[in-house]
Amino acid sequence: MKLLITLVLLTTPLFCRADTTLARELAFDALMAIDYGQTRAIFNSHGRYVELNPLINRGNVGKYFFATTLLHAAVTYSLPEECQPAWQWGTIVVEGAVVGHNAYIGIGVRW
């Protein structure tokens, strides 16, 4: 079920015509949720994997992802409409690369 919800959120920008800014934001949020789960898995891997983001530690994983998700939305909606797609697609690509790399090296998602 989690996979299905994730796939729906990630593909929303492809099918949603009413508000593509919102659709892209939901796609970013889905990737952040996956990254959150992967980061929790990293901290529970007993040293097998190492978190490379210096802003994240075991005690602030949830706070970090909550704050960055809110900040991303705030930046998105503060930008002029013509700049929003570039910002959102840029961050979706970066976040997608991080999630993809983590999955490629074997990091699962721990909720």
C-alpha positions as MATLAB code, in Angstrom:
seq = 'MKLLITLVLLTTPLFCRADTTLARELAFDALMAIDYGQTRAIFNSHGRYVELNPLINRGNVGKYFFATTLLHAAVTYSLPEECQPAWQWGTIVVEGAVVGHNAYIGIGVRW';
ca = [
       0.000    0.000    0.000;
       2.847    2.418    0.829;
       4.376    1.717   -2.575;
       1.078    2.418   -4.301;
       0.627    5.723   -2.459;
       4.206    6.704   -3.299;
       3.728    5.899   -6.978;
       0.506    7.904   -7.105;
       2.181   10.910   -5.488;
       5.229   10.684   -7.762;
       3.162   10.474  -10.933;
       0.666   13.173   -9.944;
       2.475   15.902  -11.947;
       2.025   13.848  -15.105;
      -1.747   13.644  -14.785;
      -2.856   16.662  -12.758;
      -3.753   19.669  -14.875;
      -5.687   21.734  -12.359;
      -2.740   22.850  -10.220;
       0.617   21.610  -11.416;
       2.455   23.591   -8.731;
       0.626   21.565   -6.092;
       1.200   18.340   -8.028;
       4.948   18.968   -8.215;
       4.964   19.835   -4.523;
       3.270   16.523   -3.722;
       5.839   14.674   -5.828;
       8.637   16.372   -3.886;
       6.896   15.518   -0.604;
       6.663   11.860   -1.628;
      10.394   11.762   -2.320;
      11.090   13.455    1.007;
       8.974   10.816    2.770;
      11.012    8.064    1.128;
      14.277    9.854    2.007;
      13.049   10.181    5.598;
      12.467    6.434    5.759;
      15.860    5.732    4.211;
      17.577    8.077    6.660;
      15.939    6.298    9.574;
      17.206    3.019    8.098;
      20.730    4.467    7.870;
      20.725    5.389   11.548;
      19.448    1.900   12.427;
      22.011    0.078   10.246;
      24.559   -0.225   13.082;
      27.274    1.478   11.044;
      26.707   -0.346    7.761;
      25.655    2.943    6.142;
      26.653    6.508    6.996;
      24.462    9.603    6.667;
      26.374   12.143    4.576;
      24.204   15.181    5.294;
      25.971   17.021    8.138;
      22.714   18.713    9.174;
      21.076   15.409   10.137;
      21.810   13.374   13.251;
      19.967   10.567   14.985;
      18.096   12.985   17.237;
      16.706   15.347   14.614;
      15.712   13.200   11.625;
      12.001   13.912   11.931;
      12.505   17.601   12.693;
      14.883   18.008    9.734;
      12.513   16.457    7.203;
       9.475   18.280    8.606;
      11.278   21.637    8.464;
      12.765   21.146    4.998;
       9.437   20.038    3.563;
       7.717   23.140    4.960;
      10.587   25.365    3.818;
      10.412   23.919    0.301;
       6.706   24.746    0.070;
       7.316   28.241    1.454;
      10.032   28.917   -1.127;
       7.882   27.489   -3.914;
       4.891   29.677   -3.183;
       7.027   32.785   -2.587;
       8.601   32.527   -6.052;
       6.969   34.114   -9.092;
       4.789   31.571  -10.908;
       7.122   31.412  -13.902;
      10.045   30.393  -11.631;
       8.216   27.713   -9.664;
       8.560   24.863  -12.197;
      12.341   25.230  -12.475;
      12.750   25.305   -8.684;
      10.446   22.356   -8.144;
      11.765   20.155  -10.940;
      15.338   20.930   -9.876;
      14.683   19.827   -6.314;
      12.659   16.807   -7.467;
      15.574   15.667   -9.633;
      18.098   16.127   -6.807;
      15.898   14.393   -4.227;
      15.094   11.636   -6.710;
      18.807   11.076   -7.311;
      19.446   10.803   -3.563;
      16.582    8.349   -3.054;
      17.607    6.362   -6.135;
      21.229    6.171   -5.025;
      20.227    5.053   -1.541;
      18.009    2.329   -2.990;
      20.757    1.264   -5.412;
      23.245    0.689   -2.576;
      20.667   -1.292   -0.640;
      19.166    1.160    1.824;
      15.564    0.273    2.482;
      12.843    2.418    3.973;
      12.170    2.238    7.691;
       9.019    3.972    8.851;
];
